[in-house]
PDB file of C-alpha atoms in Angstrom:
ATOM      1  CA  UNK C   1     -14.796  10.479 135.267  1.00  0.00           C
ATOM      2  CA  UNK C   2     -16.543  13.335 133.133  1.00  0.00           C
ATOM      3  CA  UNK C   3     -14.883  16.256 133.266  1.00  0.00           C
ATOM      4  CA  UNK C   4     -16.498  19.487 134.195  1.00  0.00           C
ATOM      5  CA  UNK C   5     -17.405  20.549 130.987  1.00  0.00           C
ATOM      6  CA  UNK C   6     -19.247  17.704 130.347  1.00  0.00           C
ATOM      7  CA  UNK C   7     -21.266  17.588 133.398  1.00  0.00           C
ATOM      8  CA  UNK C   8     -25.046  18.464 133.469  1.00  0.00           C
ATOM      9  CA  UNK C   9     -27.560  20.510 135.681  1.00  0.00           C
ATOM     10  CA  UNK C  10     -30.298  21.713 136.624  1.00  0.00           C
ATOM     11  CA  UNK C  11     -31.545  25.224 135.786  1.00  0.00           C
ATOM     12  CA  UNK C  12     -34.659  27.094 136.381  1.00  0.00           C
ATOM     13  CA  UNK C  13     -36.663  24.071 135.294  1.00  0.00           C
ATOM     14  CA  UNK C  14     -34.571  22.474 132.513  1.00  0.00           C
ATOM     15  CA  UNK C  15     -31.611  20.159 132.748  1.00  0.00           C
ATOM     16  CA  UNK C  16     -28.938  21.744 130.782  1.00  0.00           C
ATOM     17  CA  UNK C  17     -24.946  21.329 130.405  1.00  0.00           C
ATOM     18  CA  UNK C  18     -23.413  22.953 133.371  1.00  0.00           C
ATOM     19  CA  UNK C  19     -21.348  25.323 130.723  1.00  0.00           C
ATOM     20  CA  UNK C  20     -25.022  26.460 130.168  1.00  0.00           C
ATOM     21  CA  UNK C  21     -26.353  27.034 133.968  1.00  0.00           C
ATOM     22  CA  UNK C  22     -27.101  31.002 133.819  1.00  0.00           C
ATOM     23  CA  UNK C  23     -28.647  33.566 136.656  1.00  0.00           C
ATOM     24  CA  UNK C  24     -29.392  36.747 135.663  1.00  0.00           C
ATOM     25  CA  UNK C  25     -28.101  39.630 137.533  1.00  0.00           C
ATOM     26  CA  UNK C  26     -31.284  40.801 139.193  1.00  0.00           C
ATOM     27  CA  UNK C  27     -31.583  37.556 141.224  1.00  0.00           C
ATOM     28  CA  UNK C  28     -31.729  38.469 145.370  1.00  0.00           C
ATOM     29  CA  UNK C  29     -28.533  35.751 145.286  1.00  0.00           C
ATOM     30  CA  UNK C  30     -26.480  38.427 143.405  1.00  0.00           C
ATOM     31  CA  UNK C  31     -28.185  41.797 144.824  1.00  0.00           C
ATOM     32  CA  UNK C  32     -28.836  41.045 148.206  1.00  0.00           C
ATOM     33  CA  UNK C  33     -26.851  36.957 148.884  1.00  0.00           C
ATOM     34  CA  UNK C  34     -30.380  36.146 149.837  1.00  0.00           C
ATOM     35  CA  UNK C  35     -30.865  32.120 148.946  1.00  0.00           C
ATOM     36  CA  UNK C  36     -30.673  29.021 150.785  1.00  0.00           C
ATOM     37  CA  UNK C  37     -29.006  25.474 149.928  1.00  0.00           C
ATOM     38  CA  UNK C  38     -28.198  21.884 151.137  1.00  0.00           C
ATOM     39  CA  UNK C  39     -25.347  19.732 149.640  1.00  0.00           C
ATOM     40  CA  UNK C  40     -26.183  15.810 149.404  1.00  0.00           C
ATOM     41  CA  UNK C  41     -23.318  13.359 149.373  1.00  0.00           C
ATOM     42  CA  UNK C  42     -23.985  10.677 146.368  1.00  0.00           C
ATOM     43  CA  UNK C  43     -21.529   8.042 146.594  1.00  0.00           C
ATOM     44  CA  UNK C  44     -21.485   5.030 144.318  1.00  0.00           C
ATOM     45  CA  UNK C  45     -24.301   6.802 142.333  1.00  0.00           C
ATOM     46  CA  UNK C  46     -26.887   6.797 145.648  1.00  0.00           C
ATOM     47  CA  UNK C  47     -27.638  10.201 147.181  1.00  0.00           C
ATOM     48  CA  UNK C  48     -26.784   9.544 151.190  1.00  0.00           C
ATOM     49  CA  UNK C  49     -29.224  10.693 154.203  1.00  0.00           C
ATOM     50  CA  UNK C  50     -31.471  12.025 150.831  1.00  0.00           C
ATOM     51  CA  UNK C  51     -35.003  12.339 153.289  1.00  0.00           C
ATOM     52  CA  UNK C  52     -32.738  14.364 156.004  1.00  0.00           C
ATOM     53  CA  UNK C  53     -31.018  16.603 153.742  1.00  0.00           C
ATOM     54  CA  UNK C  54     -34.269  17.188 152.313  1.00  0.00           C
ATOM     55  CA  UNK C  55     -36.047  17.835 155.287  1.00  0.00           C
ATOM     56  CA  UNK C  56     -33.669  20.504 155.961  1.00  0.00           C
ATOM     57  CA  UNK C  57     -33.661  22.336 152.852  1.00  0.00           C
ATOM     58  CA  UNK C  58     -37.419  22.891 152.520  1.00  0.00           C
ATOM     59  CA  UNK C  59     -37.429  24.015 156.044  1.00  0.00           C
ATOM     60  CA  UNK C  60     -34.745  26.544 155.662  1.00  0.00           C
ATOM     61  CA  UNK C  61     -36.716  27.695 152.155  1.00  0.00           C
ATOM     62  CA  UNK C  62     -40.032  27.834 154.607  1.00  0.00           C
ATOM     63  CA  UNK C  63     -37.954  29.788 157.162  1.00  0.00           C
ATOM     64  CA  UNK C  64     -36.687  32.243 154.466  1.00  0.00           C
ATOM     65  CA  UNK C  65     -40.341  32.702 152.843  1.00  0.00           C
ATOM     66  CA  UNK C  66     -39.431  31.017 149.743  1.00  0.00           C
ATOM     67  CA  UNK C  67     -41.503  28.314 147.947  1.00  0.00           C
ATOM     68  CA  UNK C  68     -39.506  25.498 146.673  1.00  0.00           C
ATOM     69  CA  UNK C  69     -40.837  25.080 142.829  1.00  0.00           C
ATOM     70  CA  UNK C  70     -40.865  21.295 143.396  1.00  0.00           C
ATOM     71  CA  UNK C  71     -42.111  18.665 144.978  1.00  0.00           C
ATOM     72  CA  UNK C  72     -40.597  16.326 146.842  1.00  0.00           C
ATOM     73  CA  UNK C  73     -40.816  13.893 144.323  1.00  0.00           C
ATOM     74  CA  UNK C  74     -40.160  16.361 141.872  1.00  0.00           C
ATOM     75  CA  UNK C  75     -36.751  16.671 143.589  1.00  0.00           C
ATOM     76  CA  UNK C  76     -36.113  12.920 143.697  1.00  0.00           C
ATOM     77  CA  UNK C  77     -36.598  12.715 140.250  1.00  0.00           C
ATOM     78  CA  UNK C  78     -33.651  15.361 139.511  1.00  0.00           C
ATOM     79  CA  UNK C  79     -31.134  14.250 141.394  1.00  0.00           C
ATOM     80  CA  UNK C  80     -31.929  10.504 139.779  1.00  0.00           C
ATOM     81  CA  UNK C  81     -31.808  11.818 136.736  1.00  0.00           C
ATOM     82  CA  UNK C  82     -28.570  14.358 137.324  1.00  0.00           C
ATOM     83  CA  UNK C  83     -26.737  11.178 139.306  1.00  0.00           C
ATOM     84  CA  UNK C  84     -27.573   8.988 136.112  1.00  0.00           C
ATOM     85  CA  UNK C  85     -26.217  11.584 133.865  1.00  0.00           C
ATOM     86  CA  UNK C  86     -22.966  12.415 135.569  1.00  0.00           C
ATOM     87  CA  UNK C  87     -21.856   9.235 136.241  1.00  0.00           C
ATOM     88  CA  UNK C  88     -19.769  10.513 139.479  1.00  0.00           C
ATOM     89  CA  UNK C  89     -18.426   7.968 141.672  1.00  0.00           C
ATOM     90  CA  UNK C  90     -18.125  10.403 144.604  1.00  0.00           C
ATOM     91  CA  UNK C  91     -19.989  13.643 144.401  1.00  0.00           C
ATOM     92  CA  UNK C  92     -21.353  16.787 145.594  1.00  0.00           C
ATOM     93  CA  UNK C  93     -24.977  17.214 144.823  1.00  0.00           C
ATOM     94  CA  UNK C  94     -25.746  21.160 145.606  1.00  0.00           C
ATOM     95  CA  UNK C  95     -29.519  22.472 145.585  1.00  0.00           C
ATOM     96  CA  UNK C  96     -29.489  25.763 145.625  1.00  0.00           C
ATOM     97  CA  UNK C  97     -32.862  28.133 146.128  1.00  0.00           C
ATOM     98  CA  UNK C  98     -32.315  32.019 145.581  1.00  0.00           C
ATOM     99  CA  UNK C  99     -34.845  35.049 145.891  1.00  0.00           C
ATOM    100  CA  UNK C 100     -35.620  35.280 141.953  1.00  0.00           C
ATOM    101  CA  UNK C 101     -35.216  38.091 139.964  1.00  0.00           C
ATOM    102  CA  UNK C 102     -36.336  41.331 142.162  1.00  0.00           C
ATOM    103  CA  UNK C 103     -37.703  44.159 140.054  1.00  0.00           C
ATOM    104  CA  UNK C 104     -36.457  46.645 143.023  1.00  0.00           C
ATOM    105  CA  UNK C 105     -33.182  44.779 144.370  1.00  0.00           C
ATOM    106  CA  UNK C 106     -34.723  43.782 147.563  1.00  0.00           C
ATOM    107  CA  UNK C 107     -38.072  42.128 147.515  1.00  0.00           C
ATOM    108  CA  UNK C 108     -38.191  38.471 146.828  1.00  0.00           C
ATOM    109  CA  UNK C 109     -39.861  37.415 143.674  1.00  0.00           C
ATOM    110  CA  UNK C 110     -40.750  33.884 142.294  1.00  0.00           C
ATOM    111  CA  UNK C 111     -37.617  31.555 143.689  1.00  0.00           C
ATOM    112  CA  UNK C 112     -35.144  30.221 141.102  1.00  0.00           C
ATOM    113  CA  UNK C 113     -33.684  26.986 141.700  1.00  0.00           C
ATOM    114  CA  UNK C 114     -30.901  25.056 141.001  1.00  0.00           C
ATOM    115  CA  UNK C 115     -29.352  21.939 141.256  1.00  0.00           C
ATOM    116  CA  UNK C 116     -25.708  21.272 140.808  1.00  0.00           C
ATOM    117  CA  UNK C 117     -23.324  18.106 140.729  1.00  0.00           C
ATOM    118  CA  UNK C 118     -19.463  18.242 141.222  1.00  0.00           C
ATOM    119  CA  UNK C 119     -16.538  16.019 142.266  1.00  0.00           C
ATOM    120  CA  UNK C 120     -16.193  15.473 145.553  1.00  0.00           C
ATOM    121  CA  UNK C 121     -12.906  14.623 147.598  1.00  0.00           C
ATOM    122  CA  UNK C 122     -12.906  13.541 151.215  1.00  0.00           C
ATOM    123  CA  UNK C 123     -10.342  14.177 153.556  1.00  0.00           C
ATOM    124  CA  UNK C 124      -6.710  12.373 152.838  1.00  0.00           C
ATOM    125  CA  UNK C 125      -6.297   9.652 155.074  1.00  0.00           C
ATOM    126  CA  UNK C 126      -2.714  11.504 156.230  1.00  0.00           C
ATOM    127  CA  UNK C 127      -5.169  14.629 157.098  1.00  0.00           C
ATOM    128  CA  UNK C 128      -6.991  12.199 159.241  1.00  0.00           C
ATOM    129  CA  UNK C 129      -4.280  10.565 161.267  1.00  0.00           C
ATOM    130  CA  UNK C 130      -2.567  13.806 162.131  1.00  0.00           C
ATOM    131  CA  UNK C 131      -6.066  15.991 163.081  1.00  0.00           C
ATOM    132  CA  UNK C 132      -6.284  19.414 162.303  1.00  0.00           C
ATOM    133  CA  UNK C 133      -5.347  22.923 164.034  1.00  0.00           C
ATOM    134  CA  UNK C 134      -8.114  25.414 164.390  1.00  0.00           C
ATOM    135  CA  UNK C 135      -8.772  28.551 165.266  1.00  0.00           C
ATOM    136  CA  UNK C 136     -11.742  30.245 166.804  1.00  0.00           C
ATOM    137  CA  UNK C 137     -13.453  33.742 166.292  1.00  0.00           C
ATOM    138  CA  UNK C 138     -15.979  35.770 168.104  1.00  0.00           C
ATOM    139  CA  UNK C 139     -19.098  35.823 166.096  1.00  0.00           C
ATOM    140  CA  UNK C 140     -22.291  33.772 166.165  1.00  0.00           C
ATOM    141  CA  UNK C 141     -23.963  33.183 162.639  1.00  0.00           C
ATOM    142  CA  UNK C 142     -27.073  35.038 161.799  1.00  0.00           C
ATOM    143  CA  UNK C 143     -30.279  32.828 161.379  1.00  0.00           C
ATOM    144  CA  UNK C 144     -28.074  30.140 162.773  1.00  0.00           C
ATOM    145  CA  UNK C 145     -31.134  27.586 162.191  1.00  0.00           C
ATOM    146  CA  UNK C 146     -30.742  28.139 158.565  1.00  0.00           C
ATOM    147  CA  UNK C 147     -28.325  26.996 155.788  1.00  0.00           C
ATOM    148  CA  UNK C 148     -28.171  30.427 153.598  1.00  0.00           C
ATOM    149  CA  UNK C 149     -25.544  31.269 151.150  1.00  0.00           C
ATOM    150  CA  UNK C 150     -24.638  33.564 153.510  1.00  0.00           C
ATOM    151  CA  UNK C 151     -20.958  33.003 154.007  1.00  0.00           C
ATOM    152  CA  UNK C 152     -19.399  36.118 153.741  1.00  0.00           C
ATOM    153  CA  UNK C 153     -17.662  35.924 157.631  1.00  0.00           C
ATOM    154  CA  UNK C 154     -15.929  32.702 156.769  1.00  0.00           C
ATOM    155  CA  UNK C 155     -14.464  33.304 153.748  1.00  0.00           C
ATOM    156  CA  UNK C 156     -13.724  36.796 154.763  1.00  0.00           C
ATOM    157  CA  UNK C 157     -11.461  35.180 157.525  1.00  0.00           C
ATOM    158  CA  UNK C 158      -9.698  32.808 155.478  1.00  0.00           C
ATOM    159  CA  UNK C 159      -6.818  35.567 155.375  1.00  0.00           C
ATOM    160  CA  UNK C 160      -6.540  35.170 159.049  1.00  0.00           C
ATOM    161  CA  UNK C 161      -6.661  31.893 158.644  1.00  0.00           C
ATOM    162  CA  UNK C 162      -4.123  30.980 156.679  1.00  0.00           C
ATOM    163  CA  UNK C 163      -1.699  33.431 158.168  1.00  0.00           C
ATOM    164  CA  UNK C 164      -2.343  31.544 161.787  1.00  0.00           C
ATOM    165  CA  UNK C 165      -2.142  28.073 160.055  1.00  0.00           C
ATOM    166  CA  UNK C 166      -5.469  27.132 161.038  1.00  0.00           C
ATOM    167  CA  UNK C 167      -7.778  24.664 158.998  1.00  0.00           C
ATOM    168  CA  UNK C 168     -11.010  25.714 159.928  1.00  0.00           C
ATOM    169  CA  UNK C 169     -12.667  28.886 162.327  1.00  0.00           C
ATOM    170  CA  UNK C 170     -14.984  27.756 165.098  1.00  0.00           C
ATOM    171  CA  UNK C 171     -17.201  30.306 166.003  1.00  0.00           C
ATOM    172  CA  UNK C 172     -17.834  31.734 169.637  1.00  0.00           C
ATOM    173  CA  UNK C 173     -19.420  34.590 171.285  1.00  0.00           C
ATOM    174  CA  UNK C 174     -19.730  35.486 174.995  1.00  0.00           C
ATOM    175  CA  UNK C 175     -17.450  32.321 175.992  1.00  0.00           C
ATOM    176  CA  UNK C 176     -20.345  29.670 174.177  1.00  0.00           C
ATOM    177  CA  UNK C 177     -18.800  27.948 170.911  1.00  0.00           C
ATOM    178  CA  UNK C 178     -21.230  27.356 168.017  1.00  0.00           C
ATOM    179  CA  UNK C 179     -20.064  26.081 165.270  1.00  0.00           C
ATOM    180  CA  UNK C 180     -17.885  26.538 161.599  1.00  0.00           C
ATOM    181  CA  UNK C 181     -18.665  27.923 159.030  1.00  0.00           C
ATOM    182  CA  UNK C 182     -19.522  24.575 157.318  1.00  0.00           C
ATOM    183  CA  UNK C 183     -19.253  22.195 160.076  1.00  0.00           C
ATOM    184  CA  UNK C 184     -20.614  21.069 163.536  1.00  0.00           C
ATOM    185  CA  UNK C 185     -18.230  20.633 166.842  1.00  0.00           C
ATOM    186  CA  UNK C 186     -17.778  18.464 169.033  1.00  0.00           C
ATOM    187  CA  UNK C 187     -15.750  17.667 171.984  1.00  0.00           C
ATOM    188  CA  UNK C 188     -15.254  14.361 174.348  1.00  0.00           C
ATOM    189  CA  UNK C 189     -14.910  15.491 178.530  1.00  0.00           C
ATOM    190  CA  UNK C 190     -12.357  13.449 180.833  1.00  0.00           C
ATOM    191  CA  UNK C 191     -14.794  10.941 182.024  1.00  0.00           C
ATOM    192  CA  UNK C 192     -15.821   9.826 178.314  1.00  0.00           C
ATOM    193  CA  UNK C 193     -19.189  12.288 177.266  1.00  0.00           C
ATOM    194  CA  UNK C 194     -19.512  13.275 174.004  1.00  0.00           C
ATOM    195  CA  UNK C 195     -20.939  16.701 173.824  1.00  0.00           C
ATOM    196  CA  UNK C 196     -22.095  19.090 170.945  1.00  0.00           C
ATOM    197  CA  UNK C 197     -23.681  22.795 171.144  1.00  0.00           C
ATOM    198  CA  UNK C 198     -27.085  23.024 171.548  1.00  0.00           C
ATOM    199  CA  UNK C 199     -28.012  26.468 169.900  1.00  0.00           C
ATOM    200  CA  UNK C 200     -26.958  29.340 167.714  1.00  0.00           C
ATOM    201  CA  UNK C 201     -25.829  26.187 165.372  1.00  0.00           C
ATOM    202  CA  UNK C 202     -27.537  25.003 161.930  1.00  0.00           C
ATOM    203  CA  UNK C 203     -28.266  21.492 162.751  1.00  0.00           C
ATOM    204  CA  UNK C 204     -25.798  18.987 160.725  1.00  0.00           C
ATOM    205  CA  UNK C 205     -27.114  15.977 159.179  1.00  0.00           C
ATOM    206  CA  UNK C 206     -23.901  14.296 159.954  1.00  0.00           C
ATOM    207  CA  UNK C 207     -23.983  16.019 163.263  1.00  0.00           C
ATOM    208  CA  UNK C 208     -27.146  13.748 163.553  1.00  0.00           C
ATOM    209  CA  UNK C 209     -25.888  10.696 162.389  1.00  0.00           C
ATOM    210  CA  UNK C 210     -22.735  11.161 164.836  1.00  0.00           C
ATOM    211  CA  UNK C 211     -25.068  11.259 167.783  1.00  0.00           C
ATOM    212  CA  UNK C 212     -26.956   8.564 167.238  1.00  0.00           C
ATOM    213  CA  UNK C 213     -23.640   6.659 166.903  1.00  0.00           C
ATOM    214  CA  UNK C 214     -22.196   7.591 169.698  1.00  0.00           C
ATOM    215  CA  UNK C 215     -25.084   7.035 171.386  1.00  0.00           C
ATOM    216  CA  UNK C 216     -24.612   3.564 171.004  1.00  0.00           C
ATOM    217  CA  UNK C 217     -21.563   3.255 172.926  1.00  0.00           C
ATOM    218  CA  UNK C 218     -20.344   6.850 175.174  1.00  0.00           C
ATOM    219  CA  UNK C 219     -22.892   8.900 176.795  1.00  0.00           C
ATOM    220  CA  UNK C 220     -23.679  11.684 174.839  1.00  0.00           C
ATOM    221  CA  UNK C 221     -25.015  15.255 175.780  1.00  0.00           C
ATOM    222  CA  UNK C 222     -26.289  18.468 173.706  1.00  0.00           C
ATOM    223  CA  UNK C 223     -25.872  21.574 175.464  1.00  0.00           C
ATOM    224  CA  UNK C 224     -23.920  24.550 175.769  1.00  0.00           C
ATOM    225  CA  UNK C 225     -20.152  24.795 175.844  1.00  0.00           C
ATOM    226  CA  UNK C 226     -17.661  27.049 177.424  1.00  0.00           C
ATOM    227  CA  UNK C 227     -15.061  27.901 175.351  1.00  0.00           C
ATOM    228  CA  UNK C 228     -12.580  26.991 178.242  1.00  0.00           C
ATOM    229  CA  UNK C 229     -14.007  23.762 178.540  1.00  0.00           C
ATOM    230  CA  UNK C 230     -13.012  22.911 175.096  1.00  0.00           C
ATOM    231  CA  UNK C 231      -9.433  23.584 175.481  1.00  0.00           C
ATOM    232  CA  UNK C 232      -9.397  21.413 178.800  1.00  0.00           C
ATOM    233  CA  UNK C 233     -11.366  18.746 176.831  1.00  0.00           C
ATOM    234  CA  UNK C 234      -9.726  14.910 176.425  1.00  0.00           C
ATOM    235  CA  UNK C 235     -10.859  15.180 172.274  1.00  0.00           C
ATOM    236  CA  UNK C 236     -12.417  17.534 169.789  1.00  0.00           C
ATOM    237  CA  UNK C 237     -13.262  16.978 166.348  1.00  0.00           C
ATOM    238  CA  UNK C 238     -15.614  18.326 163.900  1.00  0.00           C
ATOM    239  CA  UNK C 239     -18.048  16.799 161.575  1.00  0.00           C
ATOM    240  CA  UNK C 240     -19.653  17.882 157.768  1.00  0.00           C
ATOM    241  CA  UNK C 241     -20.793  15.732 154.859  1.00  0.00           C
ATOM    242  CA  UNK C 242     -17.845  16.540 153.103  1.00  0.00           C
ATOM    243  CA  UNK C 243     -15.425  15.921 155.987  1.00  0.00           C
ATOM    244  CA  UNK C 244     -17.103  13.165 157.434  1.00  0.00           C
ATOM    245  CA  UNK C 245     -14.954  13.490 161.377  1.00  0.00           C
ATOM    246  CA  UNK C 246     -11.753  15.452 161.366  1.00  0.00           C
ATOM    247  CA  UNK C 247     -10.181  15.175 165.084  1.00  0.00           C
ATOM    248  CA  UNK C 248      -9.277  18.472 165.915  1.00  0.00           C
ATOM    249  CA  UNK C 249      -5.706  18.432 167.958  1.00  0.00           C
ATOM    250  CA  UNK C 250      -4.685  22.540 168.798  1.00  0.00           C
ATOM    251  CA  UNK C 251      -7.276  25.499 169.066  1.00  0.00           C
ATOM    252  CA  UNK C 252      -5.643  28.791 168.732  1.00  0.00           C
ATOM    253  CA  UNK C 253      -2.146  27.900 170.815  1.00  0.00           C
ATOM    254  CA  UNK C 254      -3.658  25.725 173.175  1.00  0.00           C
ATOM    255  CA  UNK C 255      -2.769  21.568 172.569  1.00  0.00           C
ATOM    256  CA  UNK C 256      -6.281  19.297 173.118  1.00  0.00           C
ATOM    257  CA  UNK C 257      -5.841  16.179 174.657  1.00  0.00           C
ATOM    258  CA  UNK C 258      -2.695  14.338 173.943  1.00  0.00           C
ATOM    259  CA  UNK C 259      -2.126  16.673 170.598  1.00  0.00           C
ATOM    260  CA  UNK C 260      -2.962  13.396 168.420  1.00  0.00           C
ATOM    261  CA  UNK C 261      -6.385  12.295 167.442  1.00  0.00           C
ATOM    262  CA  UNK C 262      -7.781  10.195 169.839  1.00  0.00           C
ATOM    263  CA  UNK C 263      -9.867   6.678 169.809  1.00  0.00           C
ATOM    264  CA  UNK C 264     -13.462   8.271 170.082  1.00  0.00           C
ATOM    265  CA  UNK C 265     -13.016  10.103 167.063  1.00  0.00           C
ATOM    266  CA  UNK C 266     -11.441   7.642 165.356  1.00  0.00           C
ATOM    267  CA  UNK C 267     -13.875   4.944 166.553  1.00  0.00           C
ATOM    268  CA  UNK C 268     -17.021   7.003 165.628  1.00  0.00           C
ATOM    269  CA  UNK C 269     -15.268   7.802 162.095  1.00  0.00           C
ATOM    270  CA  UNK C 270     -15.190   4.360 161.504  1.00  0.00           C
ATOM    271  CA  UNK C 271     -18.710   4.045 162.724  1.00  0.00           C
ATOM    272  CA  UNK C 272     -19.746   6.394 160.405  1.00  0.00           C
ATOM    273  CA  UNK C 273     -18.160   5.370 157.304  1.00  0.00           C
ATOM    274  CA  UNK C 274     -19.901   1.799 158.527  1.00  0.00           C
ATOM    275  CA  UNK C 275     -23.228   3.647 158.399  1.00  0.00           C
ATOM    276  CA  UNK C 276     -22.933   5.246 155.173  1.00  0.00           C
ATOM    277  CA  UNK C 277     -21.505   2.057 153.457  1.00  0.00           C
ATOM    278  CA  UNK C 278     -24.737   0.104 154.758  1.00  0.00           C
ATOM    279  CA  UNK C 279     -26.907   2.901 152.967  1.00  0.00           C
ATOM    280  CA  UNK C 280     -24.734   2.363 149.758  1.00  0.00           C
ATOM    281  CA  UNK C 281     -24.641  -1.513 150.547  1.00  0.00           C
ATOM    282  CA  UNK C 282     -28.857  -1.190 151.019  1.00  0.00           C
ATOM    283  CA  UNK C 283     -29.768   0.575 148.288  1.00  0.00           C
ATOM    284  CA  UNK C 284     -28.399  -1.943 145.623  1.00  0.00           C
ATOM    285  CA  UNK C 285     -30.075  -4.423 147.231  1.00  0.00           C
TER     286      UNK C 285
END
């Protein structure tokens, strides 16, 4: 596996050595945090969900007011040619779309953009079998609907975080949960529903591909949810691209379910890792 230093990417129209990737400092993404970005998994050297994660990136750029300075294809094309290059067996691909360089600090100019490609490591499978403790805050994301680089609430809380021993923060406001910082919720009810939040939430590819599992075998429901619900619920877990499903066993002090991950989140992880296997399994024909 290359190391970092020899890893390549893209930058304001060239592909470059990542030791080489520059921004100036009048770019809205330094002045103002004003960008958006997706993150692609690319797994055996094929980029997974690619049409969804696209989908959502030039809609968040469209939501934002900034023009993506490629097409589609043009997009395609780079990440081929960056996932040919690196030669990672399990990566990160980040596209990343900022406000250009402002000549007054504030007003967006012609969009930079650029495309990045790291390691990536999943979840231990230790991690998995145990779940996770989380904590919650009151807050609801601003321009939910949108993945900006925005992130300035969850990383401000990681101090609170790891003082309470919590993994991740799920975000609620007026009693309604939301979401993480960088993942979707869910939780399973007593009878056997899976149920995620409707609104205030950016809308998870994996999130996506979860539902449509389930789907298959629980009834499923997308709607608001009361934060005392969740702590009565039988399961909770969470889902990312990076995370894939973490069950989620405490929230704040309360226990959830039987305090151990239980078999819908373990049955739809296993589903899903099924899922992106066939993509993988499809792709090389």
């Amino acid at each position: 596996m290359p190391s970092n230093d020899k890893l390549f990417a893209y930058n304001l129209g060239q592909i470059v050595p990542l030791s080489e990737a520059t921004l100036h400092i009048s770019d809205l993404s330094v002045q103002r945090g004003y960008g958006v970005f997706d993150f692609v998994k690319v797994q055996q050297g094929y980029p997974l969900f690619l049409e969804d994660y696209l989908d959502r990136f030039y809609q968040s750029a469209e939501l934002m007011h900034l023009a993506v300075p490629l097409s589609r294809e043009e997009m395609k094309e780079v990440i081929a040619k960056l996932t040919e290059l690196n030669k990672l067996p399990l990566a990160g691909m980040k596209m990343i779309l900022t406000g250009g360089y402002s000549e007054d600090g504030f007003t967006p100019m012609n969009p930079n953009l650029l495309i990045t490609q790291l390691p990536l490591t999943l979840p231990s499978a230790d991690k998995v079998a145990k779940g996770i403790p989380i904590m919650t805050h009151d807050y609801v994301r601003e321009v939910p609907e949108v993945k900006t680089i925005n992130y300035s609430m969850g990383i401000r809380l990681l101090h609170e975080q790891k003082a309470s021993g919590a993994e991740e923060v799920l975000y609620a406001k007026n009693g309604i949960v939301s979401e993480f910082p960088r993942c979707n919720f869910f939780i399973v009810t007593h009878d056997g529903t899976v149920v995620t939040p409707a609104s205030n939430i950016l809308k998870g590819i994996t999130r996506k591909n979860v539902l449509s599992l389930a789907g298959r075998r629980y009834k499923t429901e997308v709607r608001d949810i009361r934060l005392e619900e969740v702590l009565q619920a039988r399961e909770a877990f969470l889902t990312s691209t990076t995370k894939r499903i973490l069950p989620i066993v405490r929230i704040d002090d309360v226990m959830i379910g039987s305090g151990k991950p239980g078999e819908f989140s373990m049955q739809l992880l296993q589903d899903l890792i099924s899922l992106e296997e066939g993509q993988v399994a499809a792709a090389k024909g």
